[in-house]
Coordinates of C-alpha atoms and ligand atoms in Angstrom, one line a residue:
M12 CA 7.1 -25.3 -9.0
Y13 CA 10.8 -23.5 -8.3
K14 CA 13.8 -24.7 -9.3
N15 CA 14.8 -24.8 -5.8
E16 CA 13.7 -27.8 -3.6
Y17 CA 13.9 -25.7 -0.4
L18 CA 11.2 -23.1 -2.1
N19 CA 8.5 -25.7 -2.8
K20 CA 8.6 -27.0 0.4
I21 CA 7.7 -23.7 2.1
L22 CA 5.0 -22.7 -0.7
V23 CA 3.6 -26.3 0.2
N24 CA 3.7 -25.7 3.7
V25 CA 1.9 -22.2 3.3
K26 CA -0.4 -23.5 1.3
E27 CA -1.3 -26.2 3.7
K28 CA -1.5 -24.3 6.7
C29 CA -3.0 -20.9 5.5
A30 CA -5.4 -23.1 3.3
E31 CA -8.1 -20.2 3.3
Q32 CA -5.8 -17.6 3.0
K33 CA -5.9 -16.6 -0.9
E34 CA -4.5 -13.5 -1.1
F35 CA -2.0 -14.5 1.8
I36 CA -0.7 -17.2 -0.4
N37 CA -0.4 -15.2 -3.4
A38 CA 1.6 -12.8 -1.8
V39 CA 4.2 -15.4 -0.8
E40 CA 4.4 -16.8 -4.0
E41 CA 5.0 -13.8 -5.8
F42 CA 7.5 -13.4 -3.2
L43 CA 9.2 -17.0 -3.4
D44 CA 9.4 -16.5 -7.4
S45 CA 12.2 -13.8 -6.7
M46 CA 13.8 -15.7 -4.2
D47 CA 14.5 -18.8 -6.7
Y48 CA 17.3 -16.4 -8.2
I49 CA 19.5 -16.3 -4.7
V50 CA 18.9 -19.3 -2.1
G51 CA 20.5 -21.7 -4.4
S52 CA 23.6 -19.7 -4.1
D53 CA 23.4 -18.8 -0.6
P54 CA 22.8 -22.0 2.0
D55 CA 22.6 -20.0 5.1
I56 CA 19.0 -19.3 4.2
E57 CA 18.0 -22.4 4.4
K58 CA 20.2 -23.2 7.3
Y59 CA 19.0 -20.4 9.3
A60 CA 15.5 -21.2 8.5
I61 CA 15.0 -17.5 7.1
L62 CA 12.2 -18.6 5.0
E63 CA 10.3 -20.6 7.2
R64 CA 10.4 -18.4 9.5
I65 CA 9.7 -15.1 7.6
V66 CA 6.6 -16.5 6.5
V67 CA 4.7 -16.5 10.1
P68 CA 3.8 -13.5 12.0
E69 CA 5.4 -12.6 14.8
R70 CA 2.3 -12.1 16.8
V71 CA -1.4 -11.9 15.3
V72 CA -3.6 -10.2 17.9
M73 CA -7.8 -10.3 17.1
F74 CA -10.0 -8.8 19.5
R75 CA -13.4 -8.1 19.7
V76 CA -14.9 -4.2 18.8
P77 CA -18.1 -3.4 20.4
W78 CA -19.8 -0.2 20.1
V79 CA -23.2 1.6 20.0
D80 CA -24.9 3.2 16.7
D81 CA -26.8 6.0 16.5
N82 CA -30.0 4.5 17.4
G83 CA -28.4 3.3 20.6
K84 CA -27.9 -0.4 18.9
I85 CA -24.7 -2.2 20.2
Q86 CA -22.8 -3.5 17.4
V87 CA -19.8 -5.4 17.0
N88 CA -16.6 -6.0 14.8
N89 CA -14.0 -7.8 14.3
G90 CA -10.2 -6.0 15.4
Y91 CA -7.1 -7.5 14.2
R92 CA -3.4 -6.1 14.6
V93 CA -0.4 -8.6 12.5
Q94 CA 2.6 -7.7 13.9
F95 CA 4.5 -9.7 11.3
N96 CA 8.4 -8.6 11.5
S97 CA 10.3 -6.4 13.6
A98 CA 14.0 -7.6 12.4
I99 CA 14.9 -4.0 11.3
G100 CA 12.8 -1.8 13.1
P101 CA 9.3 -1.4 15.4
Y102 CA 6.3 -3.0 13.4
K103 CA 5.1 -0.2 11.0
G104 CA 2.3 -0.3 8.8
G105 CA -1.7 1.2 8.3
L106 CA -4.8 0.5 9.8
R107 CA -7.6 -1.0 7.1
L108 CA -11.2 -0.6 8.1
D109 CA -13.5 -2.2 4.8
P110 CA -15.9 -5.0 5.1
S111 CA -13.5 -7.0 3.4
V112 CA -10.7 -7.3 5.8
N113 CA -10.3 -10.4 7.1
L114 CA -7.0 -12.4 8.1
S115 CA -5.3 -13.1 5.1
I116 CA -5.8 -10.0 3.4
L117 CA -4.1 -8.3 6.7
K118 CA -1.5 -11.2 6.3
F119 CA -1.0 -10.4 2.6
L120 CA -0.6 -6.6 3.6
G121 CA 1.8 -7.2 6.5
F122 CA 4.0 -9.5 4.5
E123 CA 4.4 -7.1 2.0
Q124 CA 4.9 -4.1 3.7
I125 CA 8.4 -6.1 5.8
F126 CA 10.1 -5.5 2.2
K127 CA 8.2 -2.5 1.6
N128 CA 9.6 -0.7 4.4
S129 CA 12.9 -2.4 4.3
L130 CA 13.1 -0.8 0.7
T131 CA 12.6 2.9 2.2
G132 CA 15.9 2.7 4.0
L133 CA 14.5 3.7 7.3
P134 CA 14.4 1.2 10.1
M135 CA 11.0 -0.2 10.2
G136 CA 9.5 -3.6 10.4
G137 CA 6.4 -4.8 9.0
G138 CA 2.7 -5.0 10.1
K139 CA -0.9 -4.5 9.4
G140 CA -4.0 -4.0 10.7
G141 CA -7.9 -2.8 11.0
S142 CA -11.4 -4.0 11.1
D143 CA -14.2 -5.3 9.1
F144 CA -15.9 -2.0 10.1
N145 CA -17.9 -0.3 6.9
P146 CA -17.0 3.3 7.8
K147 CA -19.5 4.3 4.5
G148 CA -23.0 5.6 5.8
K149 CA -21.8 6.1 9.5
S150 CA -22.0 9.3 11.3
D151 CA -18.8 11.2 12.7
A152 CA -19.7 9.8 16.3
E153 CA -20.6 6.1 15.0
V154 CA -16.9 6.7 13.4
M155 CA -15.6 8.2 17.0
R156 CA -17.2 5.6 19.1
F157 CA -15.7 2.9 16.7
C158 CA -12.1 4.3 17.0
Q159 CA -12.2 4.8 20.4
S160 CA -13.4 0.9 21.2
F161 CA -10.8 -0.2 18.8
M162 CA -8.4 2.0 20.4
Q163 CA -9.0 0.5 24.1
E164 CA -7.9 -3.0 22.8
L165 CA -5.3 -2.0 20.2
Y166 CA -3.4 0.2 22.8
Q167 CA -1.8 -3.0 24.8
V168 CA 0.1 -4.1 22.0
I169 CA 1.5 -0.8 19.9
G170 CA 3.9 2.2 21.6
P171 CA 6.0 4.3 19.3
N172 CA 9.1 2.0 20.1
T173 CA 7.2 -1.1 19.3
D174 CA 4.3 -0.8 16.9
V175 CA 3.0 2.2 15.0
P176 CA 0.2 2.0 13.0
A177 CA -1.0 4.5 10.3
G178 CA -4.0 5.1 7.9
D179 CA -4.9 2.6 4.8
I180 CA -8.5 2.5 3.0
G181 CA -11.2 3.7 5.4
V182 CA -8.7 5.2 7.7
G183 CA -7.3 8.7 7.3
A184 CA -7.0 12.0 9.4
R185 CA -10.7 12.0 11.1
E186 CA -10.1 8.3 12.2
I187 CA -6.1 8.5 13.4
G188 CA -7.1 11.8 15.0
Y189 CA -10.2 9.6 17.0
M190 CA -7.3 6.7 17.9
Y191 CA -4.9 9.2 18.9
G192 CA -6.9 10.8 21.4
M193 CA -7.9 7.7 22.8
Y194 CA -4.1 5.9 22.9
K195 CA -3.1 9.4 24.6
K196 CA -6.0 9.3 27.4
L197 CA -5.7 5.5 27.9
T198 CA -1.5 5.7 28.0
K199 CA -0.9 9.6 28.7
D200 CA 1.4 9.0 26.4
V201 CA 2.3 12.0 23.6
T202 CA 5.5 10.4 22.1
G203 CA 3.3 9.9 18.7
V204 CA 1.8 6.2 18.4
L205 CA 0.1 6.6 14.8
T206 CA 1.5 8.2 12.2
G207 CA -0.7 10.5 9.6
K208 CA -1.5 12.4 12.7
G209 CA -3.0 16.2 12.5
I210 CA -0.2 18.9 11.9
S211 CA -0.8 20.9 15.2
F212 CA -0.5 17.4 17.2
G213 CA 2.7 16.0 15.8
G214 CA 1.8 14.8 11.9
S215 CA 4.1 15.6 9.5
L216 CA 3.8 17.8 6.7
T217 CA 3.6 16.3 3.0
R218 CA 2.1 12.5 4.9
T219 CA -1.3 13.5 3.5
E220 CA 0.4 13.6 -0.1
A221 CA 3.0 11.2 0.3
T222 CA 1.9 7.8 -1.3
G223 CA 0.5 10.0 -4.4
F224 CA 3.7 12.2 -5.2
G225 CA 6.0 9.2 -4.1
L226 CA 4.3 7.2 -6.9
C227 CA 4.7 9.7 -9.2
Y228 CA 8.3 10.5 -8.2
F229 CA 8.9 6.2 -8.9
A230 CA 7.3 6.6 -12.0
E231 CA 9.3 9.9 -13.4
E232 CA 12.6 8.0 -12.3
L233 CA 11.2 4.7 -14.2
L234 CA 10.7 6.7 -17.3
K235 CA 13.7 8.1 -17.3
T236 CA 15.6 5.4 -17.2
Y237 CA 14.0 2.9 -19.2
Y238 CA 12.5 5.4 -22.0
N239 CA 14.6 8.7 -21.5
D240 CA 11.3 10.3 -21.0
S241 CA 9.1 11.7 -18.6
F242 CA 5.2 12.5 -17.4
N243 CA 5.2 15.1 -20.0
G244 CA 2.7 14.7 -22.5
K245 CA 1.3 11.7 -21.2
N246 CA -2.2 10.4 -20.8
V247 CA -2.6 8.9 -17.2
V248 CA -5.3 6.6 -16.0
I249 CA -5.8 6.3 -12.2
S250 CA -7.8 4.0 -10.8
G251 CA -9.6 5.2 -7.0
S252 CA -10.4 9.0 -5.8
G253 CA -9.4 8.1 -2.7
N254 CA -5.8 9.4 -0.6
V255 CA -3.4 8.0 -2.8
A256 CA -5.3 8.6 -6.0
Q257 CA -6.0 12.2 -5.3
Y258 CA -2.3 13.1 -4.8
A259 CA -0.8 10.9 -7.6
A260 CA -3.5 12.9 -10.2
F261 CA -2.2 15.8 -8.4
K262 CA 1.6 15.3 -9.1
A263 CA 1.1 13.5 -12.3
T264 CA -0.6 16.9 -13.5
E265 CA 1.9 19.4 -12.2
L266 CA 4.6 16.8 -14.1
G267 CA 3.0 17.4 -17.6
A268 CA 1.0 14.5 -17.9
K269 CA -2.9 14.6 -18.4
V270 CA -5.1 12.4 -16.0
V271 CA -8.0 10.9 -18.3
A272 CA -10.0 8.8 -16.1
M273 CA -10.3 7.8 -12.6
S274 CA -12.7 5.6 -10.0
D275 CA -14.3 4.6 -6.9
R276 CA -15.8 1.3 -6.2
N277 CA -19.2 2.8 -7.9
G278 CA -18.0 3.4 -11.4
Y279 CA -15.4 5.2 -13.2
I280 CA -15.1 8.8 -15.0
A281 CA -13.2 9.4 -18.3
S282 CA -12.5 12.5 -20.2
E283 CA -10.2 12.9 -23.1
D284 CA -10.1 16.5 -22.0
G285 CA -8.3 15.6 -18.8
I286 CA -10.5 15.0 -15.5
D287 CA -11.2 17.9 -12.8
I288 CA -8.8 16.7 -10.3
E289 CA -10.0 19.3 -7.6
F290 CA -13.3 18.6 -8.3
V291 CA -12.6 15.2 -7.9
R292 CA -11.1 15.6 -4.3
N293 CA -14.1 18.0 -3.4
I294 CA -16.3 15.1 -4.1
K295 CA -14.5 12.5 -2.2
N296 CA -14.3 15.1 0.6
E297 CA -18.0 15.1 1.0
R298 CA -17.5 11.3 1.0
K299 CA -20.1 11.4 -2.3
S300 CA -20.3 9.1 -5.0
L301 CA -17.6 10.0 -7.8
V302 CA -19.5 9.4 -10.9
D303 CA -22.9 10.7 -10.1
E304 CA -21.7 13.9 -8.5
Y305 CA -19.2 14.6 -11.7
V306 CA -21.7 13.4 -14.5
K307 CA -23.9 16.5 -12.7
K308 CA -21.5 19.0 -13.4
Y309 CA -19.8 17.6 -16.5
P310 CA -22.6 15.7 -18.3
N311 CA -20.7 14.8 -21.2
T312 CA -18.0 12.6 -19.5
K313 CA -17.8 9.0 -20.4
N314 CA -18.7 7.1 -17.3
G315 CA -19.5 3.5 -15.9
K316 CA -20.6 1.4 -13.5
N317 CA -17.9 -1.7 -13.9
T318 CA -14.7 -0.4 -12.6
H319 CA -12.5 -3.1 -14.5
D320 CA -13.7 -1.2 -17.8
I321 CA -11.1 2.0 -16.6
W322 CA -8.7 -0.4 -18.1
K323 CA -10.3 0.0 -21.6
I324 CA -9.1 3.8 -21.6
K325 CA -6.0 4.3 -23.4
C326 CA -3.2 5.4 -21.8
D327 CA 0.4 5.6 -21.7
I328 CA 0.4 5.5 -18.0
A329 CA -1.5 3.1 -16.0
L330 CA -1.7 3.9 -11.7
P331 CA -3.7 1.7 -10.2
S332 CA -4.5 3.2 -6.7
A333 CA -7.8 1.5 -5.3
T334 CA -7.3 -1.7 -3.8
Q335 CA -6.0 -5.5 -4.4
N336 CA -7.1 -7.6 -7.5
E337 CA -8.3 -4.5 -9.9
I338 CA -6.6 -5.6 -12.6
N339 CA -6.9 -9.1 -13.9
I340 CA -5.4 -11.1 -17.3
E341 CA -8.5 -9.3 -19.7
D342 CA -7.9 -6.0 -18.1
A343 CA -4.2 -6.3 -18.7
K344 CA -4.7 -7.5 -22.5
A345 CA -6.8 -4.5 -22.7
L346 CA -4.1 -2.3 -21.2
V347 CA -1.5 -3.7 -23.8
K348 CA -3.8 -3.3 -26.6
N349 CA -4.1 0.4 -26.0
G350 CA -0.5 1.1 -26.2
C351 CA 0.1 1.2 -22.1
K352 CA 3.8 1.5 -21.5
V353 CA 4.4 1.6 -18.0
L354 CA 2.2 0.3 -15.0
C355 CA 3.6 1.7 -11.5
E356 CA 1.1 0.0 -8.5
G357 CA -0.1 2.7 -6.1
A358 CA -2.3 0.4 -4.3
N359 CA -0.7 -3.0 -2.8
M360 CA -1.3 -5.7 -5.5
P361 CA -3.9 -4.8 -7.4
T362 CA -2.8 -6.4 -10.4
E363 CA -3.0 -10.3 -10.2
L364 CA 0.0 -12.6 -10.8
D365 CA -1.0 -13.8 -14.4
A366 CA -1.8 -10.1 -15.3
V367 CA 1.7 -9.2 -14.0
K368 CA 3.3 -12.1 -16.2
Y369 CA 1.2 -10.4 -19.4
L370 CA 2.4 -7.2 -18.8
Y371 CA 6.0 -8.1 -18.2
E372 CA 6.0 -10.5 -21.3
N373 CA 4.6 -7.6 -23.4
G374 CA 6.9 -5.1 -22.8
V375 CA 5.0 -3.0 -20.1
I376 CA 7.4 -1.7 -17.6
F377 CA 5.6 -3.0 -14.1
S378 CA 6.5 -1.8 -10.8
P379 CA 4.9 -3.7 -7.8
G380 CA 3.1 -1.6 -5.2
K381 CA 5.9 -2.4 -2.3
A382 CA 8.6 -0.2 -4.2
S383 CA 6.0 2.4 -5.9
N384 CA 4.0 3.5 -3.0
A385 CA 6.6 3.1 0.1
G386 CA 6.1 7.0 -0.1
G387 CA 3.4 6.9 2.2
V388 CA 5.4 4.7 4.8
A389 CA 8.9 6.4 4.1
V390 CA 6.9 9.5 5.1
S391 CA 5.6 8.0 8.0
G392 CA 8.9 7.1 9.3
L393 CA 10.1 10.8 9.1
E394 CA 7.1 11.5 11.0
M395 CA 8.4 9.1 13.8
S396 CA 11.7 10.8 13.2
Q397 CA 10.2 13.9 13.8
N398 CA 8.3 13.1 16.9
A399 CA 11.4 11.6 18.5
M400 CA 13.1 14.8 17.8
H401 CA 10.1 16.9 19.1
L402 CA 10.8 19.4 16.1
S403 CA 9.0 19.3 12.6
W404 CA 10.2 20.1 9.2
T405 CA 8.8 22.3 6.4
F406 CA 7.0 20.7 3.3
E407 CA 9.3 21.4 1.4
E408 CA 12.1 19.7 3.5
V409 CA 9.8 16.6 3.5
D410 CA 9.2 17.0 0.2
Q411 CA 13.0 16.8 -0.9
K412 CA 13.6 13.7 1.2
L413 CA 10.4 11.7 -0.2
K414 CA 11.5 12.3 -3.6
E415 CA 15.3 11.4 -2.8
I416 CA 13.7 7.9 -1.1
M417 CA 12.0 7.1 -4.0
Q418 CA 14.8 7.8 -6.0
N419 CA 17.0 5.4 -3.9
I420 CA 14.3 3.0 -3.9
F421 CA 14.0 2.9 -7.9
K422 CA 17.7 2.7 -8.1
A423 CA 18.0 0.1 -5.8
C424 CA 15.3 -2.4 -7.1
Y425 CA 16.8 -1.4 -10.8
E426 CA 20.6 -2.2 -9.9
T427 CA 19.1 -5.5 -7.7
A428 CA 16.9 -6.5 -11.2
S429 CA 20.0 -5.8 -13.6
K430 CA 22.3 -7.8 -11.0
Y431 CA 20.4 -10.7 -11.8
G432 CA 19.8 -10.2 -15.7
E433 CA 16.8 -9.0 -15.4
P434 CA 16.7 -5.1 -15.8
K435 CA 13.1 -4.9 -16.5
N436 CA 12.0 -7.1 -13.8
L437 CA 11.4 -4.6 -11.1
S438 CA 9.2 -6.9 -8.8
L439 CA 12.4 -9.1 -8.8
G440 CA 14.9 -6.1 -7.8
A441 CA 12.3 -5.2 -5.3
N442 CA 11.9 -8.6 -3.5
I443 CA 15.5 -9.2 -3.6
A444 CA 16.9 -5.9 -2.7
G445 CA 14.0 -5.7 0.4
F446 CA 14.7 -8.9 1.7
L447 CA 18.7 -9.1 2.3
K448 CA 18.6 -6.6 4.5
V449 CA 16.0 -8.1 6.4
Y450 CA 17.6 -11.4 6.2
N451 CA 21.1 -10.0 7.2
A452 CA 19.3 -8.7 10.7
M453 CA 17.4 -12.0 11.5
K454 CA 20.6 -13.7 10.9
A455 CA 22.1 -11.7 13.5
Q456 CA 19.7 -11.9 15.8
G457 CA 19.4 -15.4 16.7
V458 CA 16.9 -18.0 16.8
I459 CA 13.7 -15.8 17.7
Ligands
NDP20 P1 -9.1 5.4 0.6 O1 -9.6 4.8 1.3 O2 -8.9 6.8 0.7 O3 -9.4 4.9 -1.2 C1 -9.5 4.3 -1.7 C2 -9.9 4.1 -2.9 O4 -10.0 3.1 -3.2 C3 -11.7 4.7 -3.2 O5 -11.5 5.8 -3.9 C4 -12.5 3.6 -3.0 O6 -13.6 4.0 -3.4 C5 -11.5 2.8 -3.7 N1 -11.8 1.1 -3.4 C6 -11.7 0.7 -2.2 N2 -12.3 -0.5 -2.4 C7 -12.5 -0.8 -3.7 C8 -13.0 -2.2 -4.4 N3 -13.3 -3.0 -3.7 N4 -13.1 -1.6 -5.5 C9 -13.0 -0.7 -6.2 N5 -12.7 0.2 -5.7 C10 -12.4 0.5 -3.9 O7 -7.5 4.4 0.7 P2 -6.0 4.9 0.3 O8 -6.2 5.6 -1.2 O9 -5.2 5.1 1.4 O10 -5.5 3.4 -0.4 C11 -5.7 3.1 -1.6 C12 -4.7 1.7 -2.0 O11 -3.4 2.2 -1.7 C13 -4.7 0.5 -1.1 O12 -4.6 -0.6 -1.4 C14 -4.0 0.8 0.5 O13 -3.4 -0.6 0.4 C15 -3.0 1.2 -0.5 N6 -1.4 2.5 0.2 C16 -1.7 3.5 0.7 C17 -1.4 4.4 1.4 C18 -1.2 5.2 2.0 O14 -0.6 6.3 2.7 N7 -3.0 5.8 2.4 C19 0.3 3.7 1.6 C20 0.4 2.6 0.8 C21 -0.7 1.8 -0.2 P3 -14.8 5.0 -2.3 O15 -14.2 6.3 -3.0 O16 -16.0 4.2 -3.5 O17 -14.5 4.3 -0.9
2IT21 O1 0.3 0.4 2.6 C1 0.9 1.5 3.5 O2 2.4 1.3 3.2 C2 0.3 2.1 4.2 N1 -0.9 2.0 4.3 C3 1.0 3.2 5.3 C4 1.3 2.6 6.1 C5 2.2 3.6 7.3 O3 2.7 3.1 7.9 O4 2.6 4.7 6.7

């Protein structure tokens, strides 16, 4: 229950109309919590029906993705693009390929993306897409045929000035390359409709590293502000071992921390001496199992199959970077008990709402993914700028811009949270700061 009746009406309506969409309802609920601080003092939010509109995607496209496997058998998957909000720029957001993908998950991700993209300060609206295709165990040729078929439908609704997809879980350089190739063939357009492209065909340097690096730049700023401290000498637990986790591990180490545990969907590894990050990257580049391969080389490594057990590993800083709902209330209790002081989300909503509340009440500084993982989409925005200008910046230039953007995002969240009397509530700061820009744009553009 919110203090404000208008918010209760919005939530009841979303719960009724999207009853099956658990993840989406969670994301809306978390956002509305913060709106309770501002709707009372700004009647225009209700007058212009901003919240009624903001919780409904502008457009959702769902399509069939047929493809032929290596045995000549026809396979069919579901494809989606959720074009959530274009108030401040073209729809922008990743594509996820994972068997768990459904409309609820993509709507939650697209909704979060609206505020994340707004926080970057770049002109990008929010969107998300993907398919329930499982890339695990597929050959390169199968992945290519799937990506080509997926793009044969998707190309109709995207474009460099309308909707610009990128990677997410299960979508990296290989998939973006195949999709870009098919888009180019169908449209004859080479102006960069996807971000995360290969460097030789319009990709930006630092995009691969951007989310993980950005996460650490954000966390470094947070540590300085709240604790007058830094990564130096800290023990860090990072869940996942994909794109975000690998580069977060690399940057945290460069900043003087020790990464003591990592995971993939089959289990976790932990070592007080620190994880061999380069080796983790090699294992995952070969698309192999983290635990099996790691213990072959380092047989004394602590490990386990239950991915939740990674949160029982003692650490100063936790960077969940695998997927949504990785940290439940029990995991949050274990983190607090072991002295964890900071949790910055690298993934999108890896922490369940009651776990966030528990962390907050027990003094752990928490940052939501929409703020701390915005580095990826920020550099995607920079890739769009470079494509539009037909030039490319150096790694150092992009890295420097990324650092400034992450510092600015932290500052916006911190200052906004402080303005509303809760300086340690970065979720509040992120939601309000992200929302205000979108709200003003929607108000200015009329009832659309
Ligand atoms: P990847 O596919 O590169 O890596 C995902 C990692 O998480 C893998 O190690 C994977 O295990 C693990 N994982 C995936 N699903 C599960 C699950 N259900 N349970 C446990 N572990 C799981 O994806 P990214 O690194 O790109 O994305 C990770 C998170 O970061 C996602 O939440 C994504 O939305 C978010 N994000 C990504 C950005 C980007 O630029 N890529 C930007 C901002 C946020 P396995 O290796 O076994 O598959
Ligand atoms: O969740 C995210 O921000 C991403 N997957 C990156 C999106 C992008 O457009 O780069």
